Short mmCIF file of C-alpha atoms in Angstrom, two decimals:
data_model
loop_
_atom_site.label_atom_id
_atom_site.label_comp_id
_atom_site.label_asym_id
_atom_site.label_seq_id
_atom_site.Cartn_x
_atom_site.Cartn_y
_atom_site.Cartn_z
CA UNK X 1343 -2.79 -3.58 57.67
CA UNK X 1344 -3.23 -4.52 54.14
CA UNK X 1345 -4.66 -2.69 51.47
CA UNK X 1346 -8.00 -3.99 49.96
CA UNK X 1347 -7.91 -5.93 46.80
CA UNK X 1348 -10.31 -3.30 45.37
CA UNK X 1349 -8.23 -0.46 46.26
CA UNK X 1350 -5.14 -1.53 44.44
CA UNK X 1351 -3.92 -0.45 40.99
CA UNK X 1352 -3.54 -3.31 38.53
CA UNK X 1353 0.20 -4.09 38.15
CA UNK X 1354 1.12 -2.88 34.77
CA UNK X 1355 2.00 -4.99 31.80
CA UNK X 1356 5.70 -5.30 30.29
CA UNK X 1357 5.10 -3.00 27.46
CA UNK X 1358 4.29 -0.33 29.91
CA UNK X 1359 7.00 -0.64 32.19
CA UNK X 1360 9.16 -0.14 29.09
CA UNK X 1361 7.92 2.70 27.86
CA UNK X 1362 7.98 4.18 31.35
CA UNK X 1363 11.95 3.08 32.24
CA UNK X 1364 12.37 4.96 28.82
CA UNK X 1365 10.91 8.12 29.82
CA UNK X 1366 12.56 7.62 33.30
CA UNK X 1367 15.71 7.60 31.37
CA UNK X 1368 15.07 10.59 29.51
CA UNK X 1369 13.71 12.58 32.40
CA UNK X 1370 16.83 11.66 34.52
CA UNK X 1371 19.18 12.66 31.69
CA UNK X 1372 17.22 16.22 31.33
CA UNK X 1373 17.15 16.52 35.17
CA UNK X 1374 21.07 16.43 35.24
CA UNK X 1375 21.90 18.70 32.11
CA UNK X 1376 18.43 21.18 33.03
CA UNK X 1377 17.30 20.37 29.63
CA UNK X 1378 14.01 22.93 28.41
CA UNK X 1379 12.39 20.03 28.09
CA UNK X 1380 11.91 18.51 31.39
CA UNK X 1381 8.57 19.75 32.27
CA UNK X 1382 6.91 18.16 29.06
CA UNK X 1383 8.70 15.05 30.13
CA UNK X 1384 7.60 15.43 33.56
CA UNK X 1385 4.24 16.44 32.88
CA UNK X 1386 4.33 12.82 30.96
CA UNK X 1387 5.04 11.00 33.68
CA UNK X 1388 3.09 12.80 36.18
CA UNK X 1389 -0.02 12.21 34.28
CA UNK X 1390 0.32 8.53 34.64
CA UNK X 1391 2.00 8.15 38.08
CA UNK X 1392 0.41 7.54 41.02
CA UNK X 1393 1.78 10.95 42.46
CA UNK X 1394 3.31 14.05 41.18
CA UNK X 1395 7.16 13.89 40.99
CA UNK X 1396 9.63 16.32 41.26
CA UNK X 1397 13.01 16.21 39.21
CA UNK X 1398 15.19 15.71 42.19
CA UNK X 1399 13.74 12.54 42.42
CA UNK X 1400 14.97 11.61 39.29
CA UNK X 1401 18.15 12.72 39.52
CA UNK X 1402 18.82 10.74 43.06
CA UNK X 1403 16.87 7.49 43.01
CA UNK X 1404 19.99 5.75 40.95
CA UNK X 1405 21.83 5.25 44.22
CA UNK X 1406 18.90 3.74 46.02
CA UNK X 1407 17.44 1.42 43.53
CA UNK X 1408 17.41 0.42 39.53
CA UNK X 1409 14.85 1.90 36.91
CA UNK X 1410 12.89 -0.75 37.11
CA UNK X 1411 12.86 -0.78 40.30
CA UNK X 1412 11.90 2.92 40.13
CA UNK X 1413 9.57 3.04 37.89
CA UNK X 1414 7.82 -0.26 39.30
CA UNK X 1415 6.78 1.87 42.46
CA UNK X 1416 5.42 5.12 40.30
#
């Protein structure tokens, strides 16, 4: 079954998906060294996805998919 028209988010524009593979990036890179600073960066990210994430996420999606790719589906 497909999704209504009206239910569906608008796809978002280039600048955003840049400034979210950026955050992606710097999410992933405090998920792997447990940088303080990963819940701000989550909490970021979280308040714009379409879900909450967790940092295992980020630290495991590399080998499934690119950051585009990744953040194309938040």
């Amino acid at each position: 079954m497909t999704l209504p028209a009206r239910l569906r988010l608008p796809p978002p524009d280039e600048a955003e998906v840049h400034e979210m593979s950026e955050l992606c990036d710097a999410i992933e890179n405090a998920a792997i060294s447990n940088d303080p600073g990963l819940p701000a960066l989550l909490a970021r990210w979280n308040a714009r996805a379409t879900r909450a994430h967790e940092p295992i996420e980020f630290r495991t999606y590399y080998g499934a998919m690119t950051t585009r790719a990744f953040v194309a589906i938040w």
